[in-house]
Amino acid sequence: HYRTWGLERVLNEVVIPYALIDEELLENDLIRQKPNVGDFAFLEVDEVKREIRFKPGRHTLDRPLKVPAGYRLMAGPDTRVDLVTRANILSYSPLYLKGSEEAPVVFTSSDSTAQGVIVLNAGGESELQYVEFYNLSVPAQSGYSLTAAVSFYESPVKIDHCLFESNRIGDDYLNVIRTEFTVSNSVFSNTNSDAFDGDFCKGSFHNMRFFNSGNDAIDVSGSDISLENVEIVGVGDKGLSAGEDSRMEGRNITIREAEIAVTSKDLSSVHIKDIRIVDCRIAYTTFQKKSEFGPAGIFVDGKSELSGKIEIPYLIEHQCQMTLAGEPVKSSIDVEHVKQVLYGVKFGKASK
C-alpha cells in the first residue's frame, strides 16, 4: 500500500520480489572471477618471462578463460582454439599471436556459441599476425553484453595479415576503444553488422579488403584515422562512416555495391584523394545527426570516379559542405534534414 504525499487516496501495487543480491549473477560474472589459466592443460606459463602460451595443436576451450595482468598471452603457428559452450577469452595482458601464412593461429566455434575475445586495459601493445577468427559472437551474460566479437579497450594493437570471417551476433566484428591501432593486409568478410567500429581512437588501415558487411565496413566516432589502398565490396549501409567529431583521411579507395559509399556527420571531416565508387545508391552524404555536434564536411582531391547505378551522387545537408578539387559541390537533391531519409527511411539501415 502507498499514498502520494498530500492526498488521501491509498493505492495498491504488487512488489516484484527481486533478491537484493543475485548470487548466480555474481558467481557467473567473468569480471569478478579469479584468473584461471592453470585450469587448462594446453596453456604453458613461464613466470620468468611472464608469458602464457598456447601449445601448438588443436584445443577446445569449453569455459571462459581469464588471463591476469602482467603477462603476454602467446600463440604460434598451427594453433587452433575451438571455443564451445559459450566460452570466451578475457585478457588483462596483451596478445602476442604470431601464426604463418601456411599455418595461421585460428579462433573458431564449432557449436556457434563462442562469446569472443576481450582485451581490457592490457598495459602493453598486442600484436596479431596471421590470425583468423571464424564464427564468433559477442560476450553476453545476465546483466551485460558487449557489442563486438573481438574488442580492445584501452589496449593498443597491431593487426597484420589477419582474417575476420562470419561473426554471428553483435553490432561489430572488431571494436577498438580509446586506444591506438594499425590494421594492414587483412580481410573482413561476411560480417553480421559493422566490420570495424572505432570509438575515440587513433589508427590506420593499409591494404585492406572488406566483403559483404551487414551494416558499415568502417565506422568511427570521436576518432582520427587514415586509410590507404582499401577495397570495400557489398555493404548493407555505409562503406566509410565518420561521426562525432572524427577526422578521416583516405587515399586510393574503392567502394562497390554499398547503400551509401561515404558518410561524414556531426562535426566530422573526411579527406580523400583518389576514390572509385561503383553501384552505390548514394555516393557521398554529409549531415548533422545529433544536436550536440555541428555540420560536417567531405573533401575529395585527385580522382573521384562514379560509375554504375548511382541514385544520388551527392546528398549534402544545409550548412554542411563538400568539395571536389577545391570546388564546392551542390547537393543532388534538396533535403533540409538528411537523416530524415536515411537510417532505413529511404536509404541505409535503421539504427539499432
mmCIF file of C-alpha atoms in Angstrom:
data_model
loop_
_atom_site.group_PDB
_atom_site.id
_atom_site.type_symbol
_atom_site.label_atom_id
_atom_site.label_comp_id
_atom_site.label_asym_id
_atom_site.label_seq_id
_atom_site.Cartn_x
_atom_site.Cartn_y
_atom_site.Cartn_z
ATOM 1 C CA HIS A 1 0.000 0.000 0.000
ATOM 2 C CA TYR A 2 1.201 3.547 -0.668
ATOM 3 C CA ARG A 3 -0.128 7.073 -0.796
ATOM 4 C CA THR A 4 1.039 10.221 -2.558
ATOM 5 C CA TRP A 5 2.048 12.921 -0.103
ATOM 6 C CA GLY A 6 -0.833 15.333 0.477
ATOM 7 C CA LEU A 7 -3.530 13.034 -0.950
ATOM 8 C CA GLU A 8 -5.958 10.793 0.949
ATOM 9 C CA ARG A 9 -6.245 8.052 -1.666
ATOM 10 C CA VAL A 10 -4.423 4.802 -0.802
ATOM 11 C CA LEU A 11 -3.114 2.771 -3.752
ATOM 12 C CA ASN A 12 -2.008 -0.846 -4.060
ATOM 13 C CA GLU A 13 0.864 -2.224 -6.106
ATOM 14 C CA VAL A 14 2.452 -5.657 -6.351
ATOM 15 C CA VAL A 15 6.148 -5.531 -5.441
ATOM 16 C CA ILE A 16 8.283 -7.887 -7.522
ATOM 17 C CA PRO A 17 10.386 -9.892 -5.053
ATOM 18 C CA TYR A 18 13.807 -9.387 -6.593
ATOM 19 C CA ALA A 19 16.695 -10.539 -4.414
ATOM 20 C CA LEU A 20 18.908 -7.799 -3.036
ATOM 21 C CA ILE A 21 21.915 -9.683 -4.382
ATOM 22 C CA ASP A 22 21.777 -12.097 -7.304
ATOM 23 C CA GLU A 23 24.258 -14.750 -6.200
ATOM 24 C CA GLU A 24 24.113 -16.583 -9.531
ATOM 25 C CA LEU A 25 24.887 -13.385 -11.434
ATOM 26 C CA LEU A 26 27.898 -12.683 -9.223
ATOM 27 C CA GLU A 27 29.133 -16.264 -9.484
ATOM 28 C CA ASN A 28 28.992 -16.270 -13.289
ATOM 29 C CA ASP A 29 30.375 -12.753 -13.809
ATOM 30 C CA LEU A 30 33.708 -13.223 -15.571
ATOM 31 C CA ILE A 31 34.931 -9.794 -14.475
ATOM 32 C CA ARG A 32 34.651 -10.808 -10.807
ATOM 33 C CA GLN A 33 36.098 -14.287 -11.229
ATOM 34 C CA LYS A 34 39.721 -15.095 -10.489
ATOM 35 C CA PRO A 35 42.173 -15.782 -13.324
ATOM 36 C CA ASN A 36 42.045 -19.447 -14.289
ATOM 37 C CA VAL A 37 44.998 -20.008 -16.615
ATOM 38 C CA GLY A 38 46.113 -23.001 -14.537
ATOM 39 C CA ASP A 39 42.898 -24.867 -15.331
ATOM 40 C CA PHE A 40 43.881 -25.522 -18.953
ATOM 41 C CA ALA A 41 46.446 -28.183 -19.850
ATOM 42 C CA PHE A 42 47.083 -26.603 -23.257
ATOM 43 C CA LEU A 43 48.453 -23.405 -21.666
ATOM 44 C CA GLU A 44 52.083 -23.131 -20.554
ATOM 45 C CA VAL A 45 53.121 -20.449 -18.062
ATOM 46 C CA ASP A 46 56.651 -19.059 -17.869
ATOM 47 C CA GLU A 47 56.829 -16.947 -14.720
ATOM 48 C CA VAL A 48 60.353 -15.743 -15.502
ATOM 49 C CA LYS A 49 59.447 -14.371 -18.936
ATOM 50 C CA ARG A 50 55.900 -13.542 -17.797
ATOM 51 C CA GLU A 51 54.447 -15.430 -20.744
ATOM 52 C CA ILE A 52 51.338 -17.579 -21.086
ATOM 53 C CA ARG A 53 51.480 -19.662 -24.254
ATOM 54 C CA PHE A 54 49.024 -21.844 -26.135
ATOM 55 C CA LYS A 55 50.736 -25.114 -27.029
ATOM 56 C CA PRO A 56 50.710 -25.829 -30.774
ATOM 57 C CA GLY A 57 47.846 -28.050 -31.896
ATOM 58 C CA ARG A 58 44.065 -28.187 -31.710
ATOM 59 C CA HIS A 59 42.450 -27.229 -28.426
ATOM 60 C CA THR A 60 38.887 -26.990 -27.138
ATOM 61 C CA LEU A 61 38.054 -24.124 -24.789
ATOM 62 C CA ASP A 62 34.783 -25.126 -23.130
ATOM 63 C CA ARG A 63 34.535 -22.425 -20.468
ATOM 64 C CA PRO A 64 35.672 -18.817 -20.059
ATOM 65 C CA LEU A 65 39.405 -18.150 -19.887
ATOM 66 C CA LYS A 66 40.541 -15.194 -17.778
ATOM 67 C CA VAL A 67 44.132 -14.011 -18.171
ATOM 68 C CA PRO A 68 45.633 -11.798 -15.425
ATOM 69 C CA ALA A 69 47.593 -8.600 -15.979
ATOM 70 C CA GLY A 70 51.368 -8.563 -16.251
ATOM 71 C CA TYR A 71 51.890 -11.319 -18.843
ATOM 72 C CA ARG A 72 51.732 -11.829 -22.602
ATOM 73 C CA LEU A 73 49.197 -14.298 -23.992
ATOM 74 C CA MET A 74 51.026 -16.004 -26.852
ATOM 75 C CA ALA A 75 50.384 -18.457 -29.662
ATOM 76 C CA GLY A 76 52.479 -19.605 -32.606
ATOM 77 C CA PRO A 77 51.895 -21.281 -35.960
ATOM 78 C CA ASP A 78 49.497 -24.213 -36.240
ATOM 79 C CA THR A 79 47.474 -23.317 -33.145
ATOM 80 C CA ARG A 80 43.705 -23.740 -33.364
ATOM 81 C CA VAL A 81 41.338 -22.908 -30.490
ATOM 82 C CA ASP A 82 37.705 -24.041 -30.665
ATOM 83 C CA LEU A 83 35.526 -22.008 -28.285
ATOM 84 C CA VAL A 84 32.413 -24.001 -27.342
ATOM 85 C CA THR A 85 29.613 -23.912 -24.735
ATOM 86 C CA ARG A 86 29.606 -20.099 -24.582
ATOM 87 C CA ALA A 87 33.327 -19.832 -23.862
ATOM 88 C CA ASN A 88 35.214 -16.563 -24.241
ATOM 89 C CA ILE A 89 38.633 -15.106 -23.535
ATOM 90 C CA LEU A 90 39.122 -12.085 -21.280
ATOM 91 C CA SER A 91 42.710 -10.882 -21.091
ATOM 92 C CA TYR A 92 44.192 -8.118 -18.975
ATOM 93 C CA SER A 93 47.503 -8.806 -20.727
ATOM 94 C CA PRO A 94 48.411 -8.049 -24.337
ATOM 95 C CA LEU A 95 48.052 -10.736 -27.002
ATOM 96 C CA TYR A 96 51.090 -11.852 -28.974
ATOM 97 C CA LEU A 97 49.665 -14.167 -31.620
ATOM 98 C CA LYS A 98 52.077 -14.970 -34.458
ATOM 99 C CA GLY A 99 50.980 -17.551 -36.994
ATOM 100 C CA SER A 100 52.286 -18.014 -40.516
ATOM 101 C CA GLU A 101 50.723 -17.911 -43.966
ATOM 102 C CA GLU A 102 50.773 -21.716 -44.148
ATOM 103 C CA ALA A 103 49.779 -22.317 -40.503
ATOM 104 C CA PRO A 104 47.800 -19.410 -39.023
ATOM 105 C CA VAL A 105 46.545 -19.086 -35.472
ATOM 106 C CA VAL A 106 42.801 -19.808 -35.572
ATOM 107 C CA PHE A 107 39.965 -18.981 -33.180
ATOM 108 C CA THR A 108 36.647 -20.550 -34.135
ATOM 109 C CA SER A 109 33.477 -22.049 -32.677
ATOM 110 C CA SER A 110 32.263 -25.435 -33.890
ATOM 111 C CA ASP A 111 28.981 -25.147 -31.967
ATOM 112 C CA SER A 112 28.421 -21.446 -32.820
ATOM 113 C CA THR A 113 28.227 -20.386 -29.153
ATOM 114 C CA ALA A 114 31.602 -18.667 -28.681
ATOM 115 C CA GLN A 115 31.432 -15.303 -26.955
ATOM 116 C CA GLY A 116 34.520 -13.743 -28.392
ATOM 117 C CA VAL A 117 37.780 -12.207 -27.249
ATOM 118 C CA ILE A 118 38.163 -9.173 -24.974
ATOM 119 C CA VAL A 119 41.447 -7.378 -24.246
ATOM 120 C CA LEU A 120 40.938 -4.953 -21.382
ATOM 121 C CA ASN A 121 43.428 -2.389 -20.038
ATOM 122 C CA ALA A 122 46.251 -4.653 -21.161
ATOM 123 C CA GLY A 123 49.117 -2.315 -20.271
ATOM 124 C CA GLY A 124 51.021 -3.094 -23.467
ATOM 125 C CA GLU A 125 50.630 -3.401 -27.221
ATOM 126 C CA SER A 126 49.069 -6.537 -28.687
ATOM 127 C CA GLU A 127 50.421 -7.978 -31.946
ATOM 128 C CA LEU A 128 48.353 -10.223 -34.206
ATOM 129 C CA GLN A 129 49.926 -11.658 -37.342
ATOM 130 C CA TYR A 130 48.376 -14.375 -39.481
ATOM 131 C CA VAL A 131 45.441 -14.864 -37.129
ATOM 132 C CA GLU A 132 41.983 -15.974 -38.291
ATOM 133 C CA PHE A 133 38.675 -15.506 -36.472
ATOM 134 C CA TYR A 134 35.620 -17.521 -37.532
ATOM 135 C CA ASN A 135 32.028 -17.833 -36.364
ATOM 136 C CA LEU A 136 32.368 -15.792 -33.156
ATOM 137 C CA SER A 137 29.709 -13.809 -31.285
ATOM 138 C CA VAL A 138 29.695 -11.102 -28.646
ATOM 139 C CA PRO A 139 30.354 -11.690 -24.928
ATOM 140 C CA ALA A 140 26.978 -11.716 -23.181
ATOM 141 C CA GLN A 141 25.905 -12.664 -19.668
ATOM 142 C CA SER A 142 22.973 -11.877 -17.446
ATOM 143 C CA GLY A 143 23.175 -8.157 -16.833
ATOM 144 C CA TYR A 144 25.510 -7.068 -19.619
ATOM 145 C CA SER A 145 26.789 -7.668 -23.118
ATOM 146 C CA LEU A 146 29.442 -6.128 -25.341
ATOM 147 C CA THR A 147 28.951 -5.041 -28.940
ATOM 148 C CA ALA A 148 31.831 -6.827 -30.687
ATOM 149 C CA ALA A 149 33.167 -10.348 -31.115
ATOM 150 C CA VAL A 150 36.731 -9.028 -30.723
ATOM 151 C CA SER A 151 37.322 -5.969 -28.517
ATOM 152 C CA PHE A 152 40.383 -3.966 -27.493
ATOM 153 C CA TYR A 153 39.601 -1.464 -24.736
ATOM 154 C CA GLU A 154 42.381 0.979 -23.821
ATOM 155 C CA SER A 155 44.744 -1.654 -25.213
ATOM 156 C CA PRO A 156 46.795 -0.717 -28.309
ATOM 157 C CA VAL A 157 47.011 -3.313 -31.071
ATOM 158 C CA LYS A 158 48.794 -4.041 -34.355
ATOM 159 C CA ILE A 159 46.980 -6.385 -36.734
ATOM 160 C CA ASP A 160 48.629 -7.728 -39.898
ATOM 161 C CA HIS A 161 47.602 -10.445 -42.361
ATOM 162 C CA CYS A 162 44.528 -11.397 -40.352
ATOM 163 C CA LEU A 163 41.057 -12.623 -41.309
ATOM 164 C CA PHE A 164 37.762 -11.776 -39.600
ATOM 165 C CA GLU A 165 35.124 -14.094 -41.068
ATOM 166 C CA SER A 166 31.402 -14.664 -40.458
ATOM 167 C CA ASN A 167 30.563 -13.436 -36.970
ATOM 168 C CA ARG A 168 27.100 -14.405 -35.777
ATOM 169 C CA ILE A 169 25.678 -11.864 -33.318
ATOM 170 C CA GLY A 170 26.604 -8.288 -32.398
ATOM 171 C CA ASP A 171 26.999 -4.789 -33.756
ATOM 172 C CA ASP A 172 30.680 -5.179 -34.716
ATOM 173 C CA TYR A 173 33.259 -7.809 -35.514
ATOM 174 C CA LEU A 174 36.223 -5.736 -34.292
ATOM 175 C CA ASN A 175 35.783 -2.844 -31.851
ATOM 176 C CA VAL A 176 38.710 -0.673 -30.749
ATOM 177 C CA ILE A 177 38.034 1.800 -27.938
ATOM 178 C CA ARG A 178 40.151 4.649 -26.542
ATOM 179 C CA THR A 179 43.484 3.441 -27.878
ATOM 180 C CA GLU A 180 45.783 3.329 -30.921
ATOM 181 C CA PHE A 181 45.762 0.680 -33.634
ATOM 182 C CA THR A 182 47.039 -0.356 -37.049
ATOM 183 C CA VAL A 183 45.348 -2.888 -39.324
ATOM 184 C CA SER A 184 47.109 -3.938 -42.522
ATOM 185 C CA ASN A 185 46.960 -6.599 -45.236
ATOM 186 C CA SER A 186 43.810 -8.033 -43.691
ATOM 187 C CA VAL A 187 40.294 -9.093 -44.707
ATOM 188 C CA PHE A 188 36.844 -8.720 -43.138
ATOM 189 C CA SER A 189 34.274 -10.986 -44.763
ATOM 190 C CA ASN A 190 30.586 -11.773 -44.238
ATOM 191 C CA THR A 191 30.185 -9.678 -41.107
ATOM 192 C CA ASN A 192 26.835 -9.636 -39.322
ATOM 193 C CA SER A 193 26.766 -5.856 -38.872
ATOM 194 C CA ASP A 194 29.726 -3.421 -38.814
ATOM 195 C CA ALA A 195 33.071 -4.927 -39.756
ATOM 196 C CA PHE A 196 35.131 -2.373 -37.801
ATOM 197 C CA ASP A 197 33.965 0.100 -35.187
ATOM 198 C CA GLY A 198 36.385 2.592 -33.642
ATOM 199 C CA ASP A 199 35.456 4.760 -30.671
ATOM 200 C CA PHE A 200 37.730 7.595 -29.513
ATOM 201 C CA CYS A 201 40.803 6.044 -31.072
ATOM 202 C CA LYS A 202 43.668 6.844 -33.424
ATOM 203 C CA GLY A 203 44.806 4.435 -36.079
ATOM 204 C CA SER A 204 45.337 3.401 -39.667
ATOM 205 C CA PHE A 205 44.302 0.885 -42.320
ATOM 206 C CA HIS A 206 46.641 -0.207 -45.127
ATOM 207 C CA ASN A 207 45.982 -2.681 -47.942
ATOM 208 C CA MET A 208 42.578 -3.777 -46.672
ATOM 209 C CA ARG A 209 39.590 -5.622 -48.142
ATOM 210 C CA PHE A 210 36.040 -5.711 -46.812
ATOM 211 C CA PHE A 211 33.466 -8.080 -48.319
ATOM 212 C CA ASN A 212 29.755 -8.355 -47.523
ATOM 213 C CA SER A 213 29.394 -6.128 -44.468
ATOM 214 C CA GLY A 214 25.897 -6.331 -42.992
ATOM 215 C CA ASN A 215 25.995 -2.697 -41.893
ATOM 216 C CA ASP A 216 29.065 -0.424 -42.161
ATOM 217 C CA ALA A 217 32.511 -1.515 -43.302
ATOM 218 C CA ILE A 218 34.397 1.136 -41.280
ATOM 219 C CA ASP A 219 32.532 3.191 -38.671
ATOM 220 C CA VAL A 220 34.351 5.595 -36.345
ATOM 221 C CA SER A 221 33.255 8.059 -33.671
ATOM 222 C CA GLY A 222 35.421 10.671 -31.990
ATOM 223 C CA SER A 223 38.430 9.227 -33.799
ATOM 224 C CA ASP A 224 41.360 10.143 -36.042
ATOM 225 C CA ILE A 225 42.145 7.540 -38.693
ATOM 226 C CA SER A 226 43.912 7.162 -42.025
ATOM 227 C CA LEU A 227 43.245 4.706 -44.844
ATOM 228 C CA GLU A 228 45.329 3.691 -47.849
ATOM 229 C CA ASN A 229 44.587 1.086 -50.516
ATOM 230 C CA VAL A 230 41.205 -0.010 -49.174
ATOM 231 C CA GLU A 231 38.654 -2.031 -51.167
ATOM 232 C CA ILE A 232 35.072 -2.338 -49.902
ATOM 233 C CA VAL A 233 32.549 -4.560 -51.715
ATOM 234 C CA GLY A 234 28.974 -5.284 -50.656
ATOM 235 C CA VAL A 235 27.783 -3.049 -47.806
ATOM 236 C CA GLY A 236 24.333 -3.035 -46.206
ATOM 237 C CA ASP A 237 24.703 0.567 -45.026
ATOM 238 C CA LYS A 238 27.831 2.764 -45.225
ATOM 239 C CA GLY A 239 31.232 1.968 -46.690
ATOM 240 C CA LEU A 240 33.064 4.687 -44.752
ATOM 241 C CA SER A 241 31.359 6.468 -41.865
ATOM 242 C CA ALA A 242 32.910 9.218 -39.746
ATOM 243 C CA GLY A 243 30.888 10.627 -36.860
ATOM 244 C CA GLU A 244 31.045 12.604 -33.625
ATOM 245 C CA ASP A 245 33.931 14.941 -34.466
ATOM 246 C CA SER A 246 36.103 12.394 -36.277
ATOM 247 C CA ARG A 247 38.910 13.006 -38.748
ATOM 248 C CA MET A 248 39.324 10.551 -41.611
ATOM 249 C CA GLU A 249 41.953 10.710 -44.343
ATOM 250 C CA GLY A 250 41.943 8.227 -47.212
ATOM 251 C CA ARG A 251 43.925 7.507 -50.347
ATOM 252 C CA ASN A 252 43.208 5.068 -53.156
ATOM 253 C CA ILE A 253 39.778 3.871 -52.016
ATOM 254 C CA THR A 254 37.329 1.649 -53.928
ATOM 255 C CA ILE A 255 33.730 1.144 -52.768
ATOM 256 C CA ARG A 256 31.295 -1.103 -54.637
ATOM 257 C CA GLU A 257 27.692 -2.089 -54.044
ATOM 258 C CA ALA A 258 27.020 -0.075 -50.893
ATOM 259 C CA GLU A 259 23.843 1.658 -49.834
ATOM 260 C CA ILE A 260 25.995 4.714 -49.037
ATOM 261 C CA ALA A 261 29.646 4.930 -50.029
ATOM 262 C CA VAL A 262 30.998 7.774 -47.859
ATOM 263 C CA THR A 263 29.357 9.477 -44.876
ATOM 264 C CA SER A 264 30.590 12.382 -42.767
ATOM 265 C CA LYS A 265 28.361 13.571 -39.945
ATOM 266 C CA ASP A 266 28.313 15.506 -36.687
ATOM 267 C CA LEU A 267 31.299 17.843 -36.986
ATOM 268 C CA SER A 268 33.453 15.237 -38.731
ATOM 269 C CA SER A 269 35.666 15.795 -41.756
ATOM 270 C CA VAL A 270 36.587 13.250 -44.406
ATOM 271 C CA HIS A 271 39.514 13.977 -46.739
ATOM 272 C CA ILE A 272 40.045 11.556 -49.634
ATOM 273 C CA LYS A 273 42.474 11.512 -52.534
ATOM 274 C CA ASP A 274 41.607 9.183 -55.406
ATOM 275 C CA ILE A 275 38.396 7.244 -54.906
ATOM 276 C CA ARG A 276 36.277 4.982 -57.093
ATOM 277 C CA ILE A 277 32.588 4.458 -56.268
ATOM 278 C CA VAL A 278 30.612 1.851 -58.230
ATOM 279 C CA ASP A 279 26.955 0.786 -57.966
ATOM 280 C CA CYS A 280 26.172 2.589 -54.704
ATOM 281 C CA ARG A 281 22.748 4.121 -54.081
ATOM 282 C CA ILE A 282 24.308 7.249 -52.529
ATOM 283 C CA ALA A 283 27.914 8.172 -53.297
ATOM 284 C CA TYR A 284 28.517 10.908 -50.705
ATOM 285 C CA THR A 285 26.460 12.311 -47.860
ATOM 286 C CA THR A 286 27.271 14.784 -45.124
ATOM 287 C CA PHE A 287 24.893 15.952 -42.402
ATOM 288 C CA GLN A 288 24.290 16.657 -38.731
ATOM 289 C CA LYS A 289 22.535 13.847 -36.883
ATOM 290 C CA LYS A 290 22.995 14.847 -33.231
ATOM 291 C CA SER A 291 22.172 18.273 -31.851
ATOM 292 C CA GLU A 292 25.228 18.398 -29.582
ATOM 293 C CA PHE A 293 27.533 18.402 -32.610
ATOM 294 C CA GLY A 294 27.626 20.550 -35.738
ATOM 295 C CA PRO A 295 27.857 20.438 -39.541
ATOM 296 C CA ALA A 296 30.262 18.041 -41.241
ATOM 297 C CA GLY A 297 32.281 18.009 -44.455
ATOM 298 C CA ILE A 298 33.748 15.839 -47.214
ATOM 299 C CA PHE A 299 36.762 16.990 -49.248
ATOM 300 C CA VAL A 300 37.913 14.996 -52.286
ATOM 301 C CA ASP A 301 41.059 15.605 -54.332
ATOM 302 C CA GLY A 302 42.570 13.680 -57.203
ATOM 303 C CA LYS A 303 40.257 11.252 -58.980
ATOM 304 C CA SER A 304 36.622 10.859 -57.967
ATOM 305 C CA GLU A 305 35.137 8.242 -60.273
ATOM 306 C CA LEU A 306 31.423 7.470 -60.041
ATOM 307 C CA SER A 307 30.105 4.648 -62.231
ATOM 308 C CA GLY A 308 27.355 2.068 -62.481
ATOM 309 C CA LYS A 309 23.971 2.580 -60.843
ATOM 310 C CA ILE A 310 24.167 5.575 -58.501
ATOM 311 C CA GLU A 311 20.841 7.098 -57.491
ATOM 312 C CA ILE A 312 22.136 10.168 -55.641
ATOM 313 C CA PRO A 313 25.738 11.281 -56.239
ATOM 314 C CA TYR A 314 25.738 13.996 -53.553
ATOM 315 C CA LEU A 315 23.390 14.277 -50.569
ATOM 316 C CA ILE A 316 24.536 17.365 -48.695
ATOM 317 C CA GLU A 317 22.589 18.871 -45.836
ATOM 318 C CA HIS A 318 22.222 22.622 -45.438
ATOM 319 C CA GLN A 319 25.197 24.104 -43.533
ATOM 320 C CA CYS A 320 27.380 21.101 -44.393
ATOM 321 C CA GLN A 321 29.882 21.154 -47.235
ATOM 322 C CA MET A 322 31.614 19.066 -49.855
ATOM 323 C CA THR A 323 34.344 19.977 -52.311
ATOM 324 C CA LEU A 324 35.861 18.262 -55.343
ATOM 325 C CA ALA A 325 39.358 19.513 -56.173
ATOM 326 C CA GLY A 326 38.624 22.535 -54.010
ATOM 327 C CA GLU A 327 35.385 23.430 -55.783
ATOM 328 C CA PRO A 328 32.099 23.396 -53.818
ATOM 329 C CA VAL A 329 29.595 20.680 -54.726
ATOM 330 C CA LYS A 330 25.842 21.176 -54.644
ATOM 331 C CA SER A 331 23.504 18.541 -53.282
ATOM 332 C CA SER A 332 21.838 16.400 -55.942
ATOM 333 C CA ILE A 333 18.520 16.798 -54.119
ATOM 334 C CA ASP A 334 17.342 19.473 -51.690
ATOM 335 C CA VAL A 335 16.875 17.927 -48.244
ATOM 336 C CA GLU A 336 16.949 20.144 -45.166
ATOM 337 C CA HIS A 337 17.484 17.253 -42.744
ATOM 338 C CA VAL A 338 19.305 14.358 -44.372
ATOM 339 C CA LYS A 339 18.734 11.909 -41.521
ATOM 340 C CA GLN A 340 15.017 12.020 -42.342
ATOM 341 C CA VAL A 341 15.692 9.984 -45.494
ATOM 342 C CA LEU A 342 18.477 7.772 -44.101
ATOM 343 C CA TYR A 343 18.575 5.039 -41.439
ATOM 344 C CA GLY A 344 16.103 2.812 -43.186
ATOM 345 C CA VAL A 345 13.587 5.515 -44.166
ATOM 346 C CA LYS A 346 14.586 5.577 -47.846
ATOM 347 C CA PHE A 347 18.260 4.664 -47.741
ATOM 348 C CA GLY A 348 20.608 2.751 -45.474
ATOM 349 C CA LYS A 349 19.615 0.715 -42.439
ATOM 350 C CA ALA A 350 17.768 1.599 -39.257
ATOM 351 C CA SER A 351 19.968 2.336 -36.236
ATOM 352 C CA LYS A 352 19.984 -0.362 -33.591
#
